[in-house]
Amino acid sequence: MIFMFNTSDDKQRLLSHFQQHSADDYFNKHYGARMMPIFVQAYVAVMCSTRQSPFAMTHGMFFQNFTMDREFDWLWKVTEMKEMRQRLFAALENDSEFGKKFFAGYLQAFEKFDTAAKHEEQIPYQTLSPEVLLRRMLALIEAASHQGHGYVVDSLLTTEGDDWFGEYAAKYLGRTLSDDELSTLREPTHRSFVNQYRLRLLEAACARENGENIESLVAKIVREYYWVENNYIKTDPKKREHILSEIDAMENSRGTFEREKKRIDMTIEHKEILYHALHAPSLLRAFVQFADDATTIQDHRKQVVLRLNHFLLLYLREIAKKIGFDEELIFYVMFFELEDFLKDPARFVDIAKERQKGCLALFDKDGCAIVTRQEIADAGIDVSHFFVVAFGITELRGAAASPGHAKGIARVILGSDQFARFHEGDILITNQTTPDFVPLMKRAGAVVAEQGGVTSHAAIVSRELGIPCIVGVKDAMRVFRDGENVEVDAVKGVVRKLK
């Protein structure tokens, strides 16, 4: 069921909570986006998840367009992240099967969306009326809402100076583990969708080397992975020519394909050897498996986002086109308002324009509130501390997610519109990576991400590519400037400026 909110009561309740907690420590996800796709994810992450599971974040918020057009800052309260993490592991300690049950429940919810999305791909949306497009869009949001409890794995993202994996592993083993031991235990045993996509390309490249006709393989890759480089701003479906171009660029495809097919089995084998050497208790094994499965939940959840955004962006533009509304402003009308919007679009022009200038969206289990920049000022709320620019800092620390060392030119990248200035060997500094970042990551000397943990996209893909990566580097995009020389020590988790 789609819940309708943003009432005056919601605004009063949530603003009061925000004023009481605005000085708390927050974990920031910062990247490019239009408002509607982010709002939908917030609705799923907080409002839906709290109705589905006792393991859910109770509050969340995001700033939209506060420092730059088409960007947002999503904020989880750090204390709630840590408390939720403790609750998850306490549940695991009480029931060693808890992790398996949680993972299986998430996969069932994911299948509901997967089925709905595959059906939607067959719909000739350009022929539909705005009213039908809206109904179909709301049905897809409803399908996505079932897997909202998967957002609880955000509690496993790494905050500054916080090595929860190492601490809990030591607790369950009874001693501190070495960096090499932790690195082995952190390795995922499930393939990410980016890795699966790459395997399919390698398979096609090998088939072509054997003289086979690969048209059917290419067509299948297009059908199954057209969404792989979508984000919160654009939908850029993969087409036949894109796939063929990527296959053409494959080097040593046969050797790479054979190695990659064996990698997961080798990871599992290395873990088993280490478990045996450690005389690992069952609780340590259950903990490591839970963290591993959380990586897959994070990856599946990202897949839902990219596939849902495909339809949201297409359908909203199509609605705007059919009724003669601004194709940018429509992204500042929220999904629960669209029925009224279609009856009287003119009434929403000024509302959308005010939100586009900058707004704050607040969420709890009972509702949501959208507060414009002007309303924040009128209420006398100071939010400047959320956007502090750091000066004089030359070194930051995070969690080493993929080991290695690198030196190079810092490229501070927020979104795909900035990709053109990235060059081979540059150090990618961003808030978080999404699948459209993968072409950059393949050329990067190292990756530094403000957010993340062992479950993050940056960590998973960097390990798959074999490049150094540090995650959880708070304020990296504000401390390091584009074009500076930097050094990345992804063994100790340190990024520093070079003179």
Short mmCIF file of C-alpha atoms in Angstrom, two decimals:
data_model
loop_
_atom_site.label_atom_id
_atom_site.label_comp_id
_atom_site.label_asym_id
_atom_site.label_seq_id
_atom_site.Cartn_x
_atom_site.Cartn_y
_atom_site.Cartn_z
CA MET A 1 0.00 0.00 0.00
CA ILE A 2 1.21 3.50 -0.84
CA PHE A 3 1.05 5.84 2.15
CA MET A 4 0.16 9.52 1.66
CA PHE A 5 1.87 12.02 3.96
CA ASN A 6 3.53 15.44 4.24
CA THR A 7 0.72 16.83 6.38
CA SER A 8 1.08 19.77 8.77
CA ASP A 9 1.23 17.28 11.68
CA ASP A 10 4.04 15.39 9.96
CA LYS A 11 5.95 18.61 9.43
CA GLN A 12 5.54 19.74 13.04
CA ARG A 13 6.54 16.34 14.48
CA LEU A 14 9.54 15.78 12.22
CA LEU A 15 10.86 19.35 12.40
CA SER A 16 10.71 19.14 16.19
CA HIS A 17 12.72 15.91 16.10
CA PHE A 18 15.21 17.42 13.64
CA GLN A 19 15.76 20.49 15.84
CA GLN A 20 16.46 18.24 18.84
CA HIS A 21 18.96 16.08 16.94
CA SER A 22 20.45 18.35 14.27
CA ALA A 23 23.75 18.59 16.18
CA ASP A 24 24.16 14.80 16.32
CA ASP A 25 26.80 12.97 14.29
CA TYR A 26 25.48 11.86 10.88
CA PHE A 27 26.70 9.50 8.20
CA ASN A 28 26.48 11.30 4.86
CA LYS A 29 25.79 9.82 1.44
CA HIS A 30 26.44 12.57 -1.08
CA TYR A 31 26.01 12.30 -4.84
CA GLY A 32 24.08 13.51 -7.85
CA ALA A 33 20.33 12.98 -8.04
CA ARG A 34 16.97 14.40 -8.92
CA MET A 35 14.57 14.57 -6.00
CA MET A 36 11.85 12.06 -6.92
CA PRO A 37 14.08 8.94 -7.17
CA ILE A 38 15.76 9.77 -3.84
CA PHE A 39 12.42 10.45 -2.18
CA VAL A 40 11.14 7.04 -3.30
CA GLN A 41 14.17 5.31 -1.80
CA ALA A 42 13.75 7.23 1.47
CA TYR A 43 10.12 6.16 1.61
CA VAL A 44 11.16 2.53 1.12
CA ALA A 45 14.16 2.73 3.48
CA VAL A 46 12.33 4.23 6.46
CA MET A 47 8.55 4.23 6.15
CA CYS A 48 8.19 0.80 4.51
CA SER A 49 11.01 -0.99 6.31
CA THR A 50 9.71 -0.06 9.78
CA ARG A 51 6.44 -1.77 8.86
CA GLN A 52 8.18 -4.89 7.63
CA SER A 53 10.83 -5.68 10.19
CA PRO A 54 11.93 -4.92 13.77
CA PHE A 55 15.36 -4.33 12.26
CA ALA A 56 14.91 -0.98 10.54
CA MET A 57 16.20 2.57 10.82
CA THR A 58 13.53 4.73 12.47
CA HIS A 59 14.57 8.12 11.06
CA GLY A 60 16.27 9.39 7.92
CA MET A 61 16.59 12.64 6.01
CA PHE A 62 18.13 14.23 2.95
CA PHE A 63 19.03 17.70 1.75
CA GLN A 64 18.34 18.28 -1.94
CA ASN A 65 20.10 20.96 -4.05
CA PHE A 66 21.52 22.77 -1.01
CA THR A 67 25.02 23.41 -2.38
CA MET A 68 24.64 22.44 -6.04
CA ASP A 69 21.85 21.72 -8.50
CA ARG A 70 20.83 18.06 -8.81
CA GLU A 71 22.78 16.80 -5.81
CA PHE A 72 21.69 15.46 -2.45
CA ASP A 73 23.01 14.52 0.99
CA TRP A 74 21.33 11.51 2.60
CA LEU A 75 21.91 11.30 6.35
CA TRP A 76 21.68 8.40 8.80
CA LYS A 77 22.28 9.14 12.48
CA VAL A 78 25.54 7.40 13.47
CA THR A 79 24.28 6.38 16.91
CA GLU A 80 21.29 4.62 15.35
CA MET A 81 23.56 2.85 12.84
CA LYS A 82 25.71 1.52 15.68
CA GLU A 83 22.72 0.56 17.81
CA MET A 84 21.14 -1.29 14.88
CA ARG A 85 24.41 -3.09 14.19
CA GLN A 86 24.53 -4.22 17.82
CA ARG A 87 20.93 -5.47 17.62
CA LEU A 88 21.66 -7.45 14.45
CA PHE A 89 24.67 -9.17 15.95
CA ALA A 90 22.85 -9.79 19.25
CA ALA A 91 20.16 -11.57 17.22
CA LEU A 92 22.89 -13.60 15.52
CA GLU A 93 24.39 -14.51 18.90
CA ASN A 94 20.98 -15.68 20.15
CA ASP A 95 20.23 -17.67 16.99
CA SER A 96 23.07 -18.71 14.68
CA GLU A 97 20.47 -19.24 11.89
CA PHE A 98 19.25 -15.63 12.12
CA GLY A 99 21.50 -14.44 9.30
CA LYS A 100 20.36 -17.19 6.93
CA LYS A 101 16.71 -16.44 7.67
CA PHE A 102 17.16 -12.70 7.20
CA PHE A 103 18.97 -13.23 3.89
CA ALA A 104 16.35 -15.68 2.60
CA GLY A 105 13.56 -13.27 3.54
CA TYR A 106 15.24 -10.45 1.66
CA LEU A 107 15.72 -12.57 -1.47
CA GLN A 108 12.01 -13.45 -1.48
CA ALA A 109 11.14 -9.75 -1.34
CA PHE A 110 13.63 -9.00 -4.10
CA GLU A 111 11.98 -11.59 -6.35
CA LYS A 112 8.68 -9.69 -6.12
CA PHE A 113 10.30 -6.60 -7.59
CA ASP A 114 12.30 -8.60 -10.13
CA THR A 115 9.09 -10.17 -11.45
CA ALA A 116 7.30 -6.81 -11.65
CA ALA A 117 10.22 -5.11 -13.41
CA LYS A 118 10.58 -7.85 -16.02
CA HIS A 119 6.87 -7.58 -16.79
CA GLU A 120 7.13 -3.79 -17.06
CA GLU A 121 9.91 -4.06 -19.64
CA GLN A 122 7.36 -5.43 -22.12
CA ILE A 123 5.03 -2.42 -21.83
CA PRO A 124 4.99 0.13 -24.73
CA TYR A 125 4.89 3.05 -22.30
CA GLN A 126 4.84 5.77 -25.01
CA THR A 127 1.31 4.68 -25.97
CA LEU A 128 -0.09 5.03 -22.43
CA SER A 129 -2.02 7.96 -20.98
CA PRO A 130 -0.54 9.95 -18.05
CA GLU A 131 -3.08 8.35 -15.71
CA VAL A 132 -2.07 4.82 -16.74
CA LEU A 133 1.62 5.69 -16.51
CA LEU A 134 1.05 6.92 -12.97
CA ARG A 135 -0.77 3.73 -11.96
CA ARG A 136 2.04 1.61 -13.38
CA MET A 137 4.68 3.71 -11.64
CA LEU A 138 2.92 3.42 -8.26
CA ALA A 139 2.65 -0.35 -8.75
CA LEU A 140 6.42 -0.56 -9.32
CA ILE A 141 7.11 1.51 -6.21
CA GLU A 142 4.82 -0.84 -4.29
CA ALA A 143 6.78 -3.84 -5.63
CA ALA A 144 10.07 -2.22 -4.60
CA SER A 145 8.74 -1.38 -1.15
CA HIS A 146 8.66 -5.05 -0.10
CA GLN A 147 12.46 -5.17 0.11
CA GLY A 148 12.75 -2.03 2.27
CA HIS A 149 14.11 -3.96 5.26
CA GLY A 150 17.26 -4.55 3.21
CA TYR A 151 18.27 -0.97 4.01
CA VAL A 152 19.19 -2.07 7.52
CA VAL A 153 22.52 -3.28 6.12
CA ASP A 154 23.44 0.40 5.83
CA SER A 155 24.17 0.05 9.54
CA LEU A 156 27.23 -1.97 8.43
CA LEU A 157 28.68 0.93 6.47
CA THR A 158 31.95 2.09 7.98
CA THR A 159 32.11 5.35 9.89
CA GLU A 160 35.35 7.15 10.66
CA GLY A 161 37.70 5.10 12.84
CA ASP A 162 35.14 2.31 13.17
CA ASP A 163 36.33 -1.22 12.34
CA TRP A 164 33.24 -3.14 13.45
CA PHE A 165 34.17 -6.21 11.39
CA GLY A 166 37.56 -6.59 13.04
CA GLU A 167 36.14 -5.93 16.51
CA TYR A 168 33.34 -8.49 16.27
CA ALA A 169 35.57 -11.07 14.57
CA ALA A 170 38.04 -10.73 17.47
CA LYS A 171 35.19 -11.03 19.98
CA TYR A 172 33.90 -14.26 18.44
CA LEU A 173 37.37 -15.78 17.96
CA GLY A 174 38.78 -14.66 21.29
CA ARG A 175 41.80 -12.89 19.83
CA THR A 176 42.72 -10.13 17.41
CA LEU A 177 43.09 -11.19 13.78
CA SER A 178 45.87 -10.04 11.48
CA ASP A 179 45.20 -7.74 8.52
CA ASP A 180 45.69 -10.67 6.12
CA GLU A 181 43.26 -12.85 8.08
CA LEU A 182 40.64 -10.10 8.12
CA SER A 183 41.15 -9.48 4.42
CA THR A 184 40.42 -13.15 3.67
CA LEU A 185 37.32 -13.20 5.87
CA ARG A 186 35.97 -10.01 4.29
CA GLU A 187 36.11 -11.37 0.74
CA PRO A 188 32.58 -11.79 -0.70
CA THR A 189 31.54 -15.23 -1.93
CA HIS A 190 28.61 -13.93 -4.01
CA ARG A 191 29.08 -12.22 -7.36
CA SER A 192 27.98 -8.61 -7.68
CA PHE A 193 25.78 -7.72 -10.65
CA VAL A 194 28.67 -5.69 -12.07
CA ASN A 195 30.86 -8.79 -11.91
CA GLN A 196 28.12 -10.94 -13.46
CA TYR A 197 27.78 -8.42 -16.28
CA ARG A 198 31.54 -8.47 -16.88
CA LEU A 199 31.54 -12.28 -16.94
CA ARG A 200 28.84 -12.24 -19.62
CA LEU A 201 30.93 -9.86 -21.72
CA LEU A 202 34.00 -12.09 -21.32
CA GLU A 203 31.93 -15.14 -22.25
CA ALA A 204 30.79 -13.41 -25.44
CA ALA A 205 34.35 -12.32 -26.26
CA CYS A 206 35.58 -15.93 -25.89
CA ALA A 207 32.75 -17.23 -28.07
CA ARG A 208 33.65 -14.74 -30.81
CA GLU A 209 37.31 -15.80 -30.62
CA ASN A 210 36.07 -19.35 -31.29
CA GLY A 211 34.39 -18.12 -34.46
CA GLU A 212 30.86 -18.32 -33.06
CA ASN A 213 28.05 -15.93 -33.92
CA ILE A 214 27.44 -13.94 -30.74
CA GLU A 215 24.33 -11.98 -31.75
CA SER A 216 22.02 -14.02 -29.50
CA LEU A 217 24.46 -13.66 -26.58
CA VAL A 218 24.64 -9.90 -27.10
CA ALA A 219 20.85 -9.61 -27.32
CA LYS A 220 20.50 -11.51 -24.03
CA ILE A 221 23.05 -9.27 -22.30
CA VAL A 222 21.12 -6.21 -23.48
CA ARG A 223 17.84 -7.63 -22.15
CA GLU A 224 19.27 -8.57 -18.77
CA TYR A 225 21.65 -5.66 -18.13
CA TYR A 226 20.30 -2.64 -20.04
CA TRP A 227 20.02 -0.80 -16.68
CA VAL A 228 23.54 -1.42 -15.39
CA GLU A 229 24.83 2.16 -15.78
CA ASN A 230 21.67 4.01 -14.74
CA ASN A 231 21.80 6.34 -11.73
CA TYR A 232 19.58 8.88 -9.91
CA ILE A 233 19.87 11.47 -12.68
CA LYS A 234 19.69 9.64 -15.97
CA THR A 235 18.61 6.39 -17.52
CA ASP A 236 21.09 5.35 -20.19
CA PRO A 237 20.03 1.89 -21.39
CA LYS A 238 22.73 -0.34 -22.82
CA LYS A 239 22.24 -1.09 -26.50
CA ARG A 240 23.75 -3.63 -28.89
CA GLU A 241 26.48 -1.25 -30.07
CA HIS A 242 27.53 -0.49 -26.47
CA ILE A 243 27.89 -4.19 -25.67
CA LEU A 244 29.89 -4.88 -28.84
CA SER A 245 32.18 -1.92 -28.07
CA GLU A 246 32.88 -3.29 -24.59
CA ILE A 247 33.55 -6.75 -26.01
CA ASP A 248 35.98 -5.21 -28.51
CA ALA A 249 37.88 -3.60 -25.63
CA MET A 250 38.38 -6.91 -23.79
CA GLU A 251 42.02 -7.96 -23.48
CA ASN A 252 43.14 -11.54 -22.81
CA SER A 253 39.46 -12.42 -22.54
CA ARG A 254 39.96 -16.19 -22.34
CA GLY A 255 42.51 -16.06 -19.54
CA THR A 256 40.52 -13.46 -17.62
CA PHE A 257 37.29 -15.43 -18.06
CA GLU A 258 38.85 -18.65 -16.74
CA ARG A 259 40.42 -16.88 -13.74
CA GLU A 260 37.22 -15.03 -12.91
CA LYS A 261 35.09 -18.19 -13.09
CA LYS A 262 37.37 -19.78 -10.48
CA ARG A 263 37.70 -16.72 -8.21
CA ILE A 264 34.64 -17.31 -6.02
CA ASP A 265 35.48 -20.99 -5.52
CA MET A 266 39.03 -20.01 -4.58
CA THR A 267 37.71 -17.43 -2.11
CA ILE A 268 35.51 -20.05 -0.45
CA GLU A 269 38.44 -22.47 -0.32
CA HIS A 270 40.77 -19.85 1.22
CA LYS A 271 38.15 -19.06 3.87
CA GLU A 272 37.76 -22.73 4.74
CA ILE A 273 41.53 -23.15 5.08
CA LEU A 274 41.65 -20.13 7.38
CA TYR A 275 38.67 -21.34 9.43
CA HIS A 276 40.46 -24.64 9.95
CA ALA A 277 43.72 -22.92 10.96
CA LEU A 278 41.85 -20.65 13.38
CA HIS A 279 39.74 -23.48 14.83
CA ALA A 280 36.94 -21.01 14.10
CA PRO A 281 33.89 -21.32 16.36
CA SER A 282 30.48 -21.55 14.70
CA LEU A 283 29.56 -18.02 15.78
CA LEU A 284 32.54 -16.56 13.92
CA ARG A 285 31.50 -18.47 10.81
CA ALA A 286 27.90 -17.26 11.17
CA PHE A 287 29.09 -13.67 11.64
CA VAL A 288 31.33 -13.74 8.55
CA GLN A 289 28.53 -15.31 6.49
CA PHE A 290 26.08 -12.65 7.67
CA ALA A 291 28.49 -9.87 6.62
CA ASP A 292 28.99 -11.64 3.28
CA ASP A 293 25.24 -11.98 2.70
CA ALA A 294 24.78 -8.32 3.67
CA THR A 295 27.10 -7.47 0.78
CA THR A 296 24.70 -9.25 -1.56
CA ILE A 297 21.67 -7.53 -0.03
CA GLN A 298 23.39 -4.18 -0.63
CA ASP A 299 24.10 -5.21 -4.22
CA HIS A 300 20.56 -6.45 -4.89
CA ARG A 301 19.15 -3.31 -3.31
CA LYS A 302 21.28 -1.19 -5.64
CA GLN A 303 19.97 -3.23 -8.55
CA VAL A 304 16.40 -2.45 -7.48
CA VAL A 305 17.27 1.25 -7.36
CA LEU A 306 18.77 1.32 -10.86
CA ARG A 307 15.96 -0.69 -12.41
CA LEU A 308 13.22 1.26 -10.65
CA ASN A 309 14.86 4.56 -11.58
CA HIS A 310 14.79 3.46 -15.21
CA PHE A 311 11.00 3.47 -15.15
CA LEU A 312 10.61 6.49 -12.86
CA LEU A 313 12.76 8.69 -15.11
CA LEU A 314 11.16 7.46 -18.34
CA TYR A 315 7.57 7.64 -17.08
CA LEU A 316 7.90 11.06 -15.44
CA ARG A 317 9.41 12.56 -18.58
CA GLU A 318 6.68 10.95 -20.67
CA ILE A 319 3.97 12.35 -18.38
CA ALA A 320 5.55 15.82 -18.54
CA LYS A 321 5.74 15.62 -22.32
CA LYS A 322 2.12 14.53 -22.71
CA ILE A 323 0.70 17.31 -20.49
CA GLY A 324 3.15 20.05 -21.52
CA PHE A 325 4.88 20.34 -18.13
CA ASP A 326 8.54 21.21 -17.53
CA GLU A 327 10.54 17.96 -17.81
CA GLU A 328 12.93 19.01 -15.03
CA LEU A 329 10.38 20.44 -12.59
CA ILE A 330 8.30 17.27 -12.61
CA PHE A 331 11.06 15.54 -10.60
CA TYR A 332 10.17 17.85 -7.68
CA VAL A 333 6.58 16.62 -7.51
CA MET A 334 6.52 13.55 -5.27
CA PHE A 335 4.81 10.29 -6.18
CA PHE A 336 2.01 10.64 -3.60
CA GLU A 337 1.14 14.07 -5.10
CA LEU A 338 0.95 12.97 -8.72
CA GLU A 339 -2.76 12.12 -8.77
CA ASP A 340 -3.62 15.69 -7.70
CA PHE A 341 -0.88 17.00 -9.98
CA LEU A 342 -2.53 15.45 -13.05
CA LYS A 343 -5.81 17.17 -12.16
CA ASP A 344 -4.19 20.61 -11.85
CA PRO A 345 -0.50 20.74 -12.94
CA ALA A 346 -0.35 24.55 -12.65
CA ARG A 347 -0.89 24.33 -8.88
CA PHE A 348 2.42 22.49 -8.50
CA VAL A 349 4.67 24.81 -10.52
CA ASP A 350 5.60 27.09 -7.62
CA ILE A 351 5.81 24.14 -5.18
CA ALA A 352 8.28 22.36 -7.46
CA LYS A 353 10.33 25.51 -8.05
CA GLU A 354 10.71 26.12 -4.31
CA ARG A 355 11.87 22.56 -3.76
CA GLN A 356 14.29 22.86 -6.65
CA LYS A 357 15.94 25.84 -4.92
CA GLY A 358 16.78 23.56 -2.01
CA CYS A 359 14.79 21.57 0.51
CA LEU A 360 15.04 19.14 3.40
CA ALA A 361 13.03 15.91 3.46
CA LEU A 362 12.47 14.19 6.83
CA PHE A 363 11.18 10.65 7.40
CA ASP A 364 10.07 8.44 10.27
CA LYS A 365 7.86 5.37 10.51
CA ASP A 366 4.69 7.50 10.56
CA GLY A 367 5.28 9.87 7.68
CA CYS A 368 7.43 12.41 5.89
CA ALA A 369 7.82 16.16 5.65
CA ILE A 370 9.31 18.31 2.89
CA VAL A 371 10.68 21.63 4.18
CA THR A 372 11.86 24.27 1.73
CA ARG A 373 14.99 26.35 2.19
CA GLN A 374 12.81 29.36 3.00
CA GLU A 375 10.80 27.44 5.60
CA ILE A 376 14.04 26.33 7.28
CA ALA A 377 15.18 29.94 7.46
CA ASP A 378 11.78 31.14 8.72
CA ALA A 379 11.92 28.53 11.49
CA GLY A 380 15.33 29.84 12.54
CA ILE A 381 17.03 26.47 12.03
CA ASP A 382 20.78 26.62 11.34
CA VAL A 383 21.88 23.82 8.99
CA SER A 384 25.25 25.31 7.97
CA HIS A 385 27.19 22.76 10.03
CA PHE A 386 26.02 20.05 7.62
CA PHE A 387 28.03 21.71 4.82
CA VAL A 388 31.37 22.57 6.43
CA VAL A 389 34.35 23.08 4.09
CA ALA A 390 37.59 21.74 5.60
CA PHE A 391 40.84 23.73 5.37
CA GLY A 392 44.36 22.90 6.54
CA ILE A 393 43.81 19.14 6.74
CA THR A 394 46.36 17.09 4.78
CA GLU A 395 45.55 13.51 5.84
CA LEU A 396 42.42 11.46 6.40
CA ARG A 397 41.79 7.90 7.51
CA GLY A 398 39.21 5.29 6.61
CA ALA A 399 38.85 1.53 6.34
CA ALA A 400 41.06 -0.39 3.92
CA ALA A 401 38.62 -2.22 1.64
CA SER A 402 41.02 -3.45 -1.07
CA PRO A 403 44.74 -3.50 -0.22
CA GLY A 404 47.49 -1.69 -2.11
CA HIS A 405 49.35 1.59 -2.56
CA ALA A 406 49.00 4.29 -5.19
CA LYS A 407 50.06 7.87 -5.93
CA GLY A 408 48.38 10.10 -8.47
CA ILE A 409 46.26 13.11 -9.31
CA ALA A 410 43.12 13.48 -7.22
CA ARG A 411 39.90 13.64 -9.23
CA VAL A 412 36.95 14.65 -7.08
CA ILE A 413 33.93 13.21 -8.89
CA LEU A 414 30.31 13.52 -7.81
CA GLY A 415 28.46 12.19 -10.85
CA SER A 416 28.59 11.07 -14.46
CA ASP A 417 28.56 14.61 -15.84
CA GLN A 418 32.13 14.96 -14.49
CA PHE A 419 33.56 11.71 -15.89
CA ALA A 420 35.17 13.36 -18.93
CA ARG A 421 37.95 14.95 -16.85
CA PHE A 422 39.09 11.61 -15.38
CA HIS A 423 42.32 10.16 -16.81
CA GLU A 424 44.22 6.88 -16.60
CA GLY A 425 45.87 6.44 -13.21
CA ASP A 426 43.96 9.25 -11.46
CA ILE A 427 42.87 8.72 -7.87
CA LEU A 428 39.06 8.61 -7.78
CA ILE A 429 37.71 10.53 -4.78
CA THR A 430 33.95 10.39 -4.39
CA ASN A 431 31.21 9.91 -1.83
CA GLN A 432 30.23 6.48 -3.11
CA THR A 433 30.46 4.63 -6.39
CA THR A 434 27.54 3.35 -8.41
CA PRO A 435 27.65 1.02 -11.44
CA ASP A 436 28.11 3.92 -13.87
CA PHE A 437 31.44 4.59 -12.11
CA VAL A 438 32.89 1.22 -13.15
CA PRO A 439 34.53 2.48 -16.40
CA LEU A 440 36.36 5.08 -14.27
CA MET A 441 37.31 2.53 -11.64
CA LYS A 442 38.92 0.36 -14.33
CA ARG A 443 41.24 3.30 -15.15
CA ALA A 444 41.77 4.50 -11.59
CA GLY A 445 45.01 4.19 -9.65
CA ALA A 446 42.93 3.88 -6.47
CA VAL A 447 39.46 4.61 -5.11
CA VAL A 448 38.69 6.74 -2.05
CA ALA A 449 35.05 6.86 -0.91
CA GLU A 450 33.50 8.94 1.86
CA GLN A 451 31.01 6.22 2.68
CA GLY A 452 31.06 2.47 2.60
CA GLY A 453 32.19 -0.70 4.25
CA VAL A 454 32.75 -4.31 3.23
CA THR A 455 29.20 -4.27 1.83
CA SER A 456 29.68 -1.18 -0.36
CA HIS A 457 29.83 -1.07 -4.14
CA ALA A 458 33.25 0.65 -4.06
CA ALA A 459 34.74 -2.10 -1.90
CA ILE A 460 33.29 -4.98 -3.92
CA VAL A 461 34.27 -3.67 -7.36
CA SER A 462 37.74 -2.51 -6.25
CA ARG A 463 38.52 -5.99 -4.94
CA GLU A 464 37.25 -7.51 -8.18
CA LEU A 465 39.46 -5.14 -10.20
CA GLY A 466 42.44 -5.53 -7.87
CA ILE A 467 42.89 -1.80 -7.20
CA PRO A 468 43.53 -0.10 -3.83
CA CYS A 469 40.41 1.20 -2.12
CA ILE A 470 39.68 2.99 1.15
CA VAL A 471 36.10 3.57 2.30
CA GLY A 472 34.54 5.53 5.15
CA VAL A 473 36.88 8.51 4.56
CA LYS A 474 34.75 11.26 6.04
CA ASP A 475 34.85 14.64 4.22
CA ALA A 476 37.27 13.37 1.54
CA MET A 477 35.50 15.38 -1.17
CA ARG A 478 35.89 18.56 0.88
CA VAL A 479 39.49 18.02 2.07
CA PHE A 480 41.12 16.89 -1.18
CA ARG A 481 40.95 19.27 -4.11
CA ASP A 482 40.70 18.28 -7.75
CA GLY A 483 44.16 18.16 -9.33
CA GLU A 484 46.17 17.73 -6.12
CA ASN A 485 48.82 15.01 -5.83
CA VAL A 486 47.75 12.42 -3.27
CA GLU A 487 49.00 9.14 -1.87
CA VAL A 488 46.72 6.22 -0.98
CA ASP A 489 47.85 3.61 1.53
CA ALA A 490 45.05 1.05 1.36
CA VAL A 491 46.80 -1.21 3.85
CA LYS A 492 46.76 1.26 6.73
CA GLY A 493 43.67 3.09 5.44
CA VAL A 494 45.37 6.49 5.00
CA VAL A 495 44.98 9.12 2.25
CA ARG A 496 47.35 12.11 2.33
CA LYS A 497 48.24 15.12 0.24
CA LEU A 498 51.71 15.18 -1.34
CA LYS A 499 53.74 18.39 -1.59
#
